[in-house]
Coordinates of C-alpha atoms in Angstrom, one line a residue:
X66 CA -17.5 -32.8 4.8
X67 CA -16.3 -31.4 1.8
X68 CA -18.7 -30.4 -0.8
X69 CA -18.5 -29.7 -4.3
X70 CA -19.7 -26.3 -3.4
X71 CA -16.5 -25.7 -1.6
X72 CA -14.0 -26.3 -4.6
X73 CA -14.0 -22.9 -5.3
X74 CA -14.7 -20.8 -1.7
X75 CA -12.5 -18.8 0.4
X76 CA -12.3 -20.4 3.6
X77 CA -13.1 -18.7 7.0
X78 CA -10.6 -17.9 8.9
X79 CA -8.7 -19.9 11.0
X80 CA -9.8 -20.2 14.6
X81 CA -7.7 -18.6 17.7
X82 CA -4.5 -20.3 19.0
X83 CA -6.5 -22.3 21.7
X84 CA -9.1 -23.3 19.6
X85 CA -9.0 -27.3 18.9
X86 CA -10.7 -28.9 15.4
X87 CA -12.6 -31.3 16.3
X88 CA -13.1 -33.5 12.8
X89 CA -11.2 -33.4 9.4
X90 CA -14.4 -33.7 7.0
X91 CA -11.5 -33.9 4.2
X92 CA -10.9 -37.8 5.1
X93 CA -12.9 -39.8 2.2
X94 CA -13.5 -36.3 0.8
X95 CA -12.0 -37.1 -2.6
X96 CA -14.9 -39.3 -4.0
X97 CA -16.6 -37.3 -5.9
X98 CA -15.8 -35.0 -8.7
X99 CA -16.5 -31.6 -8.0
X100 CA -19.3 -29.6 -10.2
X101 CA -17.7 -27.9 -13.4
X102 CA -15.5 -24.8 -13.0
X103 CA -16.5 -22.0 -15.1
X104 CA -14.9 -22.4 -19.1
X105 CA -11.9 -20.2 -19.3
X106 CA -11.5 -18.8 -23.2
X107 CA -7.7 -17.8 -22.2
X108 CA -4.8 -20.1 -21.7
X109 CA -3.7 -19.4 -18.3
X110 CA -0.7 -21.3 -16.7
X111 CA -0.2 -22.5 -13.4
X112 CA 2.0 -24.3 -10.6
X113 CA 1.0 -26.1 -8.0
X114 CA 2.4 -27.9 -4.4
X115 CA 2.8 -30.6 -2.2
X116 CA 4.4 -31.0 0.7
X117 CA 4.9 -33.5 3.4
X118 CA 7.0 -32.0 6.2
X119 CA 7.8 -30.4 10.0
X120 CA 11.0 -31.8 11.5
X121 CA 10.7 -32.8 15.2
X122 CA 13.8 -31.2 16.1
X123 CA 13.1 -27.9 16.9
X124 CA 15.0 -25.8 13.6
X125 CA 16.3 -22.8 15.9
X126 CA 18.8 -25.7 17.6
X127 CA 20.5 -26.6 14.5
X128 CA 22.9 -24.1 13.1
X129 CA 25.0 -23.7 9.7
X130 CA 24.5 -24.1 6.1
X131 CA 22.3 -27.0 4.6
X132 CA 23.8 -30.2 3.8
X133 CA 22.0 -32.6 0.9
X134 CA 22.4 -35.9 -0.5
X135 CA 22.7 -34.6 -3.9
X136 CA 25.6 -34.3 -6.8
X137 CA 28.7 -32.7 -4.7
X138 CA 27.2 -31.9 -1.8
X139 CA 27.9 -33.5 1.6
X140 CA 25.8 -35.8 3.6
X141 CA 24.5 -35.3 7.2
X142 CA 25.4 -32.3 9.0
X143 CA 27.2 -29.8 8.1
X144 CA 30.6 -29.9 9.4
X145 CA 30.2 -28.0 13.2
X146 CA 26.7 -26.8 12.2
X147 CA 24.0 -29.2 13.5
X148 CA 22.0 -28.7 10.8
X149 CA 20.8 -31.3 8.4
X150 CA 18.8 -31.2 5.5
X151 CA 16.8 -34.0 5.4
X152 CA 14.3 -33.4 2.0
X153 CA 10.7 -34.3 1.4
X154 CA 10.7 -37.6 2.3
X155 CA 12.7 -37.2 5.6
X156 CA 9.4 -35.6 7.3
X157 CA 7.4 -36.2 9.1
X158 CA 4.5 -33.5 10.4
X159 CA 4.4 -32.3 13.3
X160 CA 3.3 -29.6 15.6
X161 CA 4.9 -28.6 18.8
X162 CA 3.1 -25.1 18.9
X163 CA 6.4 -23.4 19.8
X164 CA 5.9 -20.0 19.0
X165 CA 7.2 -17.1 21.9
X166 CA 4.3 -14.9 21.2
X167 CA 1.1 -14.5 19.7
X168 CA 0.6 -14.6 15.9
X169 CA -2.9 -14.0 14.1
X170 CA -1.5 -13.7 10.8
X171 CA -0.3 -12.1 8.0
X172 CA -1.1 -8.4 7.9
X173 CA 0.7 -6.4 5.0
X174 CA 3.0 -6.6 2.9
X175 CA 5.5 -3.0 2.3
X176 CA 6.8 -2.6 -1.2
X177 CA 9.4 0.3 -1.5
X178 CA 9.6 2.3 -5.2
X179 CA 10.5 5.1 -6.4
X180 CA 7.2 5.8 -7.7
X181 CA 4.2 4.8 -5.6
X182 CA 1.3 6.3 -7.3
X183 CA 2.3 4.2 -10.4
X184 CA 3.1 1.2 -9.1
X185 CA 0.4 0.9 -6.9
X186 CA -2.0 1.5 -9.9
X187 CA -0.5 -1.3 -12.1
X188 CA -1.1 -3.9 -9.4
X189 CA -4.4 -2.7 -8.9
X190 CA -5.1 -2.9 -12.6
X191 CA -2.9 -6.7 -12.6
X192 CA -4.1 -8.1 -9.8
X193 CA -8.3 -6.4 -9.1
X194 CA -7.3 -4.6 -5.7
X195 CA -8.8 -1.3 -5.5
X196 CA -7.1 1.4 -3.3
X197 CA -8.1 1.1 0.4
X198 CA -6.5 3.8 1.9
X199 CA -3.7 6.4 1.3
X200 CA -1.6 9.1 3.3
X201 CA 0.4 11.4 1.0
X202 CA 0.9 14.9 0.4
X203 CA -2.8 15.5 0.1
X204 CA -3.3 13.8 3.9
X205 CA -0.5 15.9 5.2
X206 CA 1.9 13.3 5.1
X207 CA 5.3 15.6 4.0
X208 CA 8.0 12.4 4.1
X209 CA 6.3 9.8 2.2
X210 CA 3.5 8.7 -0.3
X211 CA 2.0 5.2 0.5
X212 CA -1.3 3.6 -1.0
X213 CA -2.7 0.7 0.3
X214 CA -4.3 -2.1 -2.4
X215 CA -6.5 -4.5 -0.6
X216 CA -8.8 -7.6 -1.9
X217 CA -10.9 -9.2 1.6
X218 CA -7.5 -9.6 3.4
X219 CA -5.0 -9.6 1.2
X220 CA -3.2 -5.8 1.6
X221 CA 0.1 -4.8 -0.3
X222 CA 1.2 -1.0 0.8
X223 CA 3.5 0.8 -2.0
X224 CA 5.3 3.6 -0.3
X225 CA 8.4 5.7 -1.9
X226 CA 10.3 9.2 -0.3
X227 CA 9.6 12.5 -0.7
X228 CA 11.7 14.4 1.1
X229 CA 15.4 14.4 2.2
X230 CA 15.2 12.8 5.6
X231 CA 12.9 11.3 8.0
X232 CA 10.5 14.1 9.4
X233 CA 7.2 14.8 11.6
X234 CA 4.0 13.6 9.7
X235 CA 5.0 9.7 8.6
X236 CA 2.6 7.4 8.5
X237 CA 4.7 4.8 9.0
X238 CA 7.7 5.7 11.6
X239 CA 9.7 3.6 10.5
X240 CA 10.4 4.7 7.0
X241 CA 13.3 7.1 6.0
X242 CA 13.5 8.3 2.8
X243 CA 17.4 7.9 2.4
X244 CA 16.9 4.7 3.4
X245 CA 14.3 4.1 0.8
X246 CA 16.5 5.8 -2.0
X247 CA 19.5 3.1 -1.3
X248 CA 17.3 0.3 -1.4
X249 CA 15.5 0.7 -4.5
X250 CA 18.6 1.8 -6.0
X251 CA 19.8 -1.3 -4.5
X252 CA 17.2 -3.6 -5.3
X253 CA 14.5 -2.1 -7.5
X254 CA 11.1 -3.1 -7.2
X255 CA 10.9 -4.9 -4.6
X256 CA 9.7 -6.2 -1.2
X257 CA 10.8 -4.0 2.4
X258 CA 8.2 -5.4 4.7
X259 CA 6.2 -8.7 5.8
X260 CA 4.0 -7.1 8.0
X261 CA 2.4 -9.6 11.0
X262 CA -0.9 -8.4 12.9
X263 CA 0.4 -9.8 17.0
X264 CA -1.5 -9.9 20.0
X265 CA 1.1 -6.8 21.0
X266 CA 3.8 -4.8 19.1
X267 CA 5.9 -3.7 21.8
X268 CA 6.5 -7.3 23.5
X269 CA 6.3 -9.4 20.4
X270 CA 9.9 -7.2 19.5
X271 CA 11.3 -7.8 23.4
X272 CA 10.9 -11.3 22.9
X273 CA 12.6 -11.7 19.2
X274 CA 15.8 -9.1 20.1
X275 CA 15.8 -11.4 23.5
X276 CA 16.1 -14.7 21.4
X277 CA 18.5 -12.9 19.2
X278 CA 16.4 -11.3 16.6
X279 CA 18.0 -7.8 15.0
X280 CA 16.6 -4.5 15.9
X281 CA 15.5 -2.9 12.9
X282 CA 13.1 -0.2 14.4
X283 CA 12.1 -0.2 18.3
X284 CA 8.0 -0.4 19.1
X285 CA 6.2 3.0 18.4
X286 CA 3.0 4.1 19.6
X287 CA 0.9 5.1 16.4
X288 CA -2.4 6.3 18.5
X289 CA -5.8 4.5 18.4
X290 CA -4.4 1.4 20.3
X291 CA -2.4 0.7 16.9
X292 CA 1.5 -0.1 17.6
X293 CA 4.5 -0.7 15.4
X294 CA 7.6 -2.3 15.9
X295 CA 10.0 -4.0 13.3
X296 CA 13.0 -6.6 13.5
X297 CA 15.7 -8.2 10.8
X298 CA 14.5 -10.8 8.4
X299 CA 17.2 -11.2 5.9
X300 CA 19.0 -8.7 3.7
X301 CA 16.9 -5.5 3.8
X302 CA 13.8 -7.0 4.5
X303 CA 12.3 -6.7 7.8
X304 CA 9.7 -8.5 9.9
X305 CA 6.6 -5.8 11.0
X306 CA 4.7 -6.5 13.9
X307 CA 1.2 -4.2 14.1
X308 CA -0.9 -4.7 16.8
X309 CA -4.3 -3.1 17.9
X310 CA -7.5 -3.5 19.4
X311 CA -9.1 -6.7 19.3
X312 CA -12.4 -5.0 18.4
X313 CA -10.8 -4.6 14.7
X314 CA -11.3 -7.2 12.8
X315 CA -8.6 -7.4 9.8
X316 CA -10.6 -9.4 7.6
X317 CA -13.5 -7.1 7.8
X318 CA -12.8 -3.5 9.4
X319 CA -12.2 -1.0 6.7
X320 CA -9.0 0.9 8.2
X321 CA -5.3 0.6 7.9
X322 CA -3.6 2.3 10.4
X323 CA -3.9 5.6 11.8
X324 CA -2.5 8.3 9.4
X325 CA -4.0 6.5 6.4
X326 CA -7.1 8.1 4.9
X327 CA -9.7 5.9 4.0
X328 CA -10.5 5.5 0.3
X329 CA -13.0 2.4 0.4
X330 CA -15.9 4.6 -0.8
X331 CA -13.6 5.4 -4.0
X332 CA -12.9 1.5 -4.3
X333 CA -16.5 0.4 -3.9
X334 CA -17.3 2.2 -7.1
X335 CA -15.2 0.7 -9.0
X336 CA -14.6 0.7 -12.7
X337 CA -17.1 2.0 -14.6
X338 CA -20.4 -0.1 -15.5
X339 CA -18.3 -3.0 -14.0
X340 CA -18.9 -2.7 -10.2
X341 CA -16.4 -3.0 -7.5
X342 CA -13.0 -4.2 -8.8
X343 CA -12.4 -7.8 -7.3
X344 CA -10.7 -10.8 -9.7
X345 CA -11.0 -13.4 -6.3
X346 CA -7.7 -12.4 -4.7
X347 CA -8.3 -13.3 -0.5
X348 CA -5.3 -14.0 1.4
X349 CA -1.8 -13.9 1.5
X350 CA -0.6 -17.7 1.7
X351 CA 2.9 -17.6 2.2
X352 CA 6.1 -15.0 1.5
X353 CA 9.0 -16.8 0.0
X354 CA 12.8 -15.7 0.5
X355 CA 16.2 -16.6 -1.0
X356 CA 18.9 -16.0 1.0
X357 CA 22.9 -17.2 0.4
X358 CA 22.9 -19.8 3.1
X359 CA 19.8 -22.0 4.9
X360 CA 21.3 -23.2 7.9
X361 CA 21.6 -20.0 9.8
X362 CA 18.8 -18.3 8.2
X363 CA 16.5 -20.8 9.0
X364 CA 18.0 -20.9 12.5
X365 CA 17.7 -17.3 13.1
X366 CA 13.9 -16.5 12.3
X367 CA 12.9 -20.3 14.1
X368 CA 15.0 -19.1 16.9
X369 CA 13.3 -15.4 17.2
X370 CA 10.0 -16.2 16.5
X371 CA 10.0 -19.9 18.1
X372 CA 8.4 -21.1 14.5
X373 CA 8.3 -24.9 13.8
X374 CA 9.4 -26.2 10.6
X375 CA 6.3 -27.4 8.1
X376 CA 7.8 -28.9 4.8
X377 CA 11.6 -29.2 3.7
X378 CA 12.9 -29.7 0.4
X379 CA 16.4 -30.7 -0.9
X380 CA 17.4 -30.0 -4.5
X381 CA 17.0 -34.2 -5.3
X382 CA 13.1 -33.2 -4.4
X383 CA 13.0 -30.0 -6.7
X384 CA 15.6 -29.5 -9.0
X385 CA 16.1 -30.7 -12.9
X386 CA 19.6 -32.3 -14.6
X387 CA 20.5 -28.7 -14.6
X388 CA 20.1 -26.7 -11.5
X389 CA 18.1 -26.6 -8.2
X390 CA 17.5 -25.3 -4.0
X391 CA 17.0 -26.3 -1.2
X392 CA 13.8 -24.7 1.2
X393 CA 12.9 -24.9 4.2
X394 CA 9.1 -23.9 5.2
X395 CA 8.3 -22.6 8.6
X396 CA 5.2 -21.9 10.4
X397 CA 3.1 -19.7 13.0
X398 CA 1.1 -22.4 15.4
X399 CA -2.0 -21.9 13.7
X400 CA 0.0 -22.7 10.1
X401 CA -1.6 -20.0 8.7
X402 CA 1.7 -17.9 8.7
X403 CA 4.1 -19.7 6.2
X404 CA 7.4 -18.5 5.9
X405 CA 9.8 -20.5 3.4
X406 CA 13.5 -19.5 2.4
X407 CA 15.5 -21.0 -0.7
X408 CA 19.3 -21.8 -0.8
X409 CA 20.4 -22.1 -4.1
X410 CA 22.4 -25.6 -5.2
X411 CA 26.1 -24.9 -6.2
X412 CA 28.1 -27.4 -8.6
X413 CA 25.4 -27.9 -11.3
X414 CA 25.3 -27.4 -15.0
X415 CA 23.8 -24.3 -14.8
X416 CA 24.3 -21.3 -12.1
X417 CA 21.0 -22.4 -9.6
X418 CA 17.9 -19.5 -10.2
X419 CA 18.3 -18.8 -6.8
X420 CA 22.0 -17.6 -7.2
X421 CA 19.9 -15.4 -10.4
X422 CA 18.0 -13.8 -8.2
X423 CA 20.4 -12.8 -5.3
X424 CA 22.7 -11.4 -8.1
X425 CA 19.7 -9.5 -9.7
X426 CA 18.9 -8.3 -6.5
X427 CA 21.9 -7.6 -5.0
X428 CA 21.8 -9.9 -1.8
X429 CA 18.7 -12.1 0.3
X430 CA 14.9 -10.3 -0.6
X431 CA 11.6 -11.9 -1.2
X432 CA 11.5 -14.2 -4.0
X433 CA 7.6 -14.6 -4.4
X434 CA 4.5 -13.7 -2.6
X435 CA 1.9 -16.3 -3.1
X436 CA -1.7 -14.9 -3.4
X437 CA -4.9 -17.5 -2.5
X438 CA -7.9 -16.9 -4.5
X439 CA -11.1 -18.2 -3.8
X440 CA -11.8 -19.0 -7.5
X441 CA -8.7 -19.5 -9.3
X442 CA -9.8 -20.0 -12.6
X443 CA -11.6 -16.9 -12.6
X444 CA -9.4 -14.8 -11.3
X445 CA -6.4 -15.6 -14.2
X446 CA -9.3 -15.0 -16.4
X447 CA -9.6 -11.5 -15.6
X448 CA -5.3 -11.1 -14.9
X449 CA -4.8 -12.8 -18.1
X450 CA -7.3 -10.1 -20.2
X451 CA -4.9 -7.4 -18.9
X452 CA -1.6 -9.0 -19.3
X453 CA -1.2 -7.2 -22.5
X454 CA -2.3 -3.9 -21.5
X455 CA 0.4 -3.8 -18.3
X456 CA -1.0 -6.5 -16.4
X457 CA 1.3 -10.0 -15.6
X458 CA 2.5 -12.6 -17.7
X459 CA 2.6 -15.3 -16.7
X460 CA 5.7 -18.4 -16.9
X461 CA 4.8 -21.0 -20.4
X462 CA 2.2 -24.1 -19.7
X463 CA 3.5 -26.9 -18.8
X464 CA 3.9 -30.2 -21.6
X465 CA 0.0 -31.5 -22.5
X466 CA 1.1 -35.5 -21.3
X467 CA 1.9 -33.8 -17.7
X468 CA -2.6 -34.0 -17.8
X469 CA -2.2 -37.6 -17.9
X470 CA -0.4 -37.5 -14.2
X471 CA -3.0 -35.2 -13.0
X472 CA -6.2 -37.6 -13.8
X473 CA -3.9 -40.3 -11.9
X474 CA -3.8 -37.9 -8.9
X475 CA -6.6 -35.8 -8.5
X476 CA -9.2 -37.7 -11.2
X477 CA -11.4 -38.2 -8.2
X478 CA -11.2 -34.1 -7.1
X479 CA -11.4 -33.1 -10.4
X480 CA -13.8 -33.7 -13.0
X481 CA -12.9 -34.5 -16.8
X482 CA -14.2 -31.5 -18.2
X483 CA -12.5 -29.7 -15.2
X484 CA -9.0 -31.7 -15.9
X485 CA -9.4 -30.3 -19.3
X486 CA -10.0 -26.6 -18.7
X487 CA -6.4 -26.8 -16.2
X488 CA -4.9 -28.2 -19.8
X489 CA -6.4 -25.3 -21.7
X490 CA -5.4 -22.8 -18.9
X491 CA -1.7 -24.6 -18.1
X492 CA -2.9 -25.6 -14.1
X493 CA -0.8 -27.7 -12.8
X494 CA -2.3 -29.9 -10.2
X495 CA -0.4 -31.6 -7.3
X496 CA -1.8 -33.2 -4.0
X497 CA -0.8 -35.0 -0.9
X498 CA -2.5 -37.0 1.6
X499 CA -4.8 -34.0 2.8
X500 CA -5.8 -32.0 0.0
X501 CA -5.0 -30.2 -3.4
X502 CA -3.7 -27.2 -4.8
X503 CA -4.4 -25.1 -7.6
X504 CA -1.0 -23.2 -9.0
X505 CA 0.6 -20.7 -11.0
X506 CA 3.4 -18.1 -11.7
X507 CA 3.9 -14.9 -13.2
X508 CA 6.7 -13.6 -14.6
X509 CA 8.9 -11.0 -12.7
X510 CA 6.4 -8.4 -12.4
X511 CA 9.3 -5.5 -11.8
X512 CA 12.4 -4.5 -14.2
X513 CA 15.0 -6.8 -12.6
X514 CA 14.3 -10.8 -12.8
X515 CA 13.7 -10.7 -9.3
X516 CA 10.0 -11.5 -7.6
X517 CA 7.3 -12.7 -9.1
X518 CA 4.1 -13.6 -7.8
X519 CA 2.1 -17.0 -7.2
X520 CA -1.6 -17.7 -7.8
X521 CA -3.2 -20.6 -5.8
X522 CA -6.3 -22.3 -4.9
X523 CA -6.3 -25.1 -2.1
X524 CA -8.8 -27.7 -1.9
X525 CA -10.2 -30.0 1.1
X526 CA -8.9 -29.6 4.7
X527 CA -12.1 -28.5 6.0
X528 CA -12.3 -28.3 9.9
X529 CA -14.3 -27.1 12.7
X530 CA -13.4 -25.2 15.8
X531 CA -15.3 -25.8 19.0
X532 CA -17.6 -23.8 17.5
X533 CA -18.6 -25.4 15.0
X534 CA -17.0 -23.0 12.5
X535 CA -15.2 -24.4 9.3
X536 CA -11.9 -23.5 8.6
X537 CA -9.6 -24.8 6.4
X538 CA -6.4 -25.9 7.5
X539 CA -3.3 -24.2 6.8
X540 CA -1.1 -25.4 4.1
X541 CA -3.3 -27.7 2.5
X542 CA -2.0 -29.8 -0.6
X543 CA 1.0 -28.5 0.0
X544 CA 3.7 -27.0 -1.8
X545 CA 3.8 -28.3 -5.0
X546 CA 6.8 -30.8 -4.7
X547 CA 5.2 -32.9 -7.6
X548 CA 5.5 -29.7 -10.0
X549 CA 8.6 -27.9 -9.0
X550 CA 10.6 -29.6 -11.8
X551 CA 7.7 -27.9 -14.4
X552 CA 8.4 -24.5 -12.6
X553 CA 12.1 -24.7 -12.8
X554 CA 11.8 -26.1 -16.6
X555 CA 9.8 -23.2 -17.7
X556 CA 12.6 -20.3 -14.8
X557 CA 15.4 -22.3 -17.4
X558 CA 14.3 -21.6 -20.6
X559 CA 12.6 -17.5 -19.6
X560 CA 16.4 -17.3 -18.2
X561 CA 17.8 -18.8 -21.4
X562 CA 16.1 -16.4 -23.2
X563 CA 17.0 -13.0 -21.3
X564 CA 20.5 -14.6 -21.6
X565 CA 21.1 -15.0 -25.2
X566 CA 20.2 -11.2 -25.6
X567 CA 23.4 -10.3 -22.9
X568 CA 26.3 -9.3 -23.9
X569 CA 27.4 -8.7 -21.0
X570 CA 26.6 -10.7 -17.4
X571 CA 25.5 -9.4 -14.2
X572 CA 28.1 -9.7 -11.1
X573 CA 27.9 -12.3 -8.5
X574 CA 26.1 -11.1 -5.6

């Protein structure tokens, strides 16, 4: 059952693929409110999700560009596409465990800069992950520096070129520094790799460039047991499969991957006379892309990776008077891989943010990495005490009558005092019929108004394995649905604001 105890815990991890829960302790969970959060001094904002969604028909058969029911777009299919957009309330959940090989979950995430050393630092500083491991210069590594942040299981790697062309001594094979030059030129700051830990590399990658997946780099052998292999996403972003031993256990084995030099030692000492540097960060919950058109991206990753669609959103379930997207959400079989991707919405009063950000970035790229705390209300109390000394910042609060909604929804989750400290931190609060979620959004975090990143907390959804184990299940509360018209209020008026300081406007991507 759900306990008070639980409204601010990690979960365990999720059990194996053939692992079956047993009960859902989160049915009649929300009687009770839960004990009092911590009081938070600084006003914090934050988004939050609902969703309600998996399509029955498999995504990878339906092909083309999105259609909606909204403003000047067409309803049903697409004209010769077979693919439909069918929105929130279209859905309904299912599960048909399709994927074409094994997925444990998220691994890493690549960034590619021009600068490693420094970008890697702010995060640390911004988000309380300490450097895990390194290979550089000073490990014999003569092609690229990369540092690896981690917090429990949550790794970002920041790598960036030295010299003038791929060489002996990489870490990672797959990186060439010419490469990396065009595409921060290209894109700045920004995302290269979503890296997924598989049961094994080399056949995960036969299996997506047999089911039509692009080659981006062919499986390598990195010693150890570890392997490497990468495929097309969208735009310049790939898909990373690692695989190793199943002795290692990700969420608890200090290592990276061979080449890397471990720095845990440095990272468990942590600041001075503060200890080990942790602000609750555990997991990565879900990667987020834009890309031009849904239809064929959504078919071409759900047709690769055998995915199943978990929520869908049309721009009449998202969007404002003035602008909007449409998403679609897939998922790994255990749901705790979520993948969405954003269309932006043509024909409204203002250009959609999702048409901002491919111009900004110069084509498809990760739009936001969404970061699952085990305390969330803690941890933007230690972001927001660095925000002003090159931490984040994070997107304006939403209106204080939007509090009146939340005690309607979550009043029996959520105690008064505790309804009052999301008011004084700007939480927004959403549910659906399993659980709750805990939201918010920083502002770009690079130069270009590009990515940004996404704090959560999820509540209820507790399960057991076979075992007896509790896990919670992935996904739970959702996506925000309820608050995406906040979040795209407060995108409106940070974009209104970069624009009346233009005198000149950025060209369409």
């Amino acid at each position: 059952m759900l306990t008070p105890s639980r409204l601010l815990r990690d979960s365990p991890s999720p059990p194996p693929p053939t692992t079956k829960p047993r009960t859902n302790p989160t049915r009649n969970s929300h009687r009770e409110p839960h004990p009092h959060l911590p009081r938070v001094t600084l006003p914090l904002p934050i988004i939050i999700i609902r969703a309600r969604a998996v399509i029955t028909t498999p995504p990878h058969a339906r092909r083309g560009s999105a259609s909606t029911e909204m403003g000047n777009a067409p309803e049903g299919e697409t004209e010769g596409s077979g693919f439909k957009l069918r929105g929130f309330r279209g859905f309904v959940r299912a599960n048909p465990r399709s994927d074409r090989f094994p997925v444990h979950g998220f691994h890493h995430v690549e960034f590619w800069t021009g600068d490693a050393s420094t970008a890697a630092g702010r995060f640390a500083f911004a988000l309380g992950m300490p450097l895990s491991a390194r290979s550089d210069l000073s490990t014999g590594n003569p092609v690229h520096a990369s540092y690896l942040l981690r917090s429990r299981s949550l790794r970002f790697l920041f790598s960036a070129p030295y010299g003038p062309g791929p060489g002996a001594g990489a870490a990672i094979p797959s990186f060439d520094p010419e490469r990396a030059r065009r595409f921060v030129a290209a894109h700045g700051l920004a995302v290269r790799a979503v890296a997924l830990r598989v049961a094994d590399a080399a056949a995960a990658f036969r299996v997506s460039v047999a089911h039509g997946a692009r080659p981006a780099f062919p499986p390598a052998d990195l010693g150890d047991g570890f392997a490497l292999s990468e495929v097309e996403l969208y735009g310049d972003v790939v898909l990373r499969y690692v695989s190793f031993p199943a002795d290692q256990n990700p969420g608890e084995a200090p290592g990276f991957l061979p080449g890397f030099e471990d720095a845990a030692a440095a990272a468990a000492a942590g600041e001075p006379g503060r200890g080990p540097l942790d602000y609750g960060l555990r997991r990565l919950d879900h990667a987020v892309g834009n890309v031009p058109e849904l239809g064929p991206a959504v078919a071409y990753v759900a047709g690769f990776t055998g995915f199943h669609e978990f929520a869908e959103f049309a721009a009449e379930d998202v969007g404002t008077a003035e602008s909007g997207l449409n998403s679609v959400v897939l998922a790994n079989n255990e749901e705790t891989v979520l993948v969405p991707m954003n269309e932006p919405v043509h024909g409204t009063k203002r250009r959609s943010q999702i048409q901002t950000y491919l111009d900004h970035n110069g084509g498809p790229g990760v739009q936001h990495l969404a970061l699952a705390s085990d305390d969330v209300l803690r941890t933007l109390r230690e972001m927001r005490a660095r925000s002003g000394a090159g931490g984040f910042e994070f997107m304006p609060p939403p209106p204080p009558n939007y509090y009146d909604g939340v005690r309607r929804r979550a009043g029996d989750v959520l105690s008064d005092e505790q309804i009052a400290e999301c008011k004084e931190l700007g939480v927004l609060v959403d549910r659906d019929d399993q659980g709750v979620l805990l939201q918010i959004f920083t502002k770009p975090i690079g130069d270009r108004p590009t990515i940004f990143l996404e704090i959560i907390q999820r509540i209820g959804c507790m399960m057991k394995d076979d075992d007896g184990r509790e896990y919670q299940k992935g996904g739970c509360g959702g996506f925000g649905k309820g608050n995406f018209s906040e979040l795209f209020k407060s995108i409106e008026e940070y974009e209104k604001s970069l624009e009346s300081k233009q005198s000149t406007t950025v060209p369409a991507s």
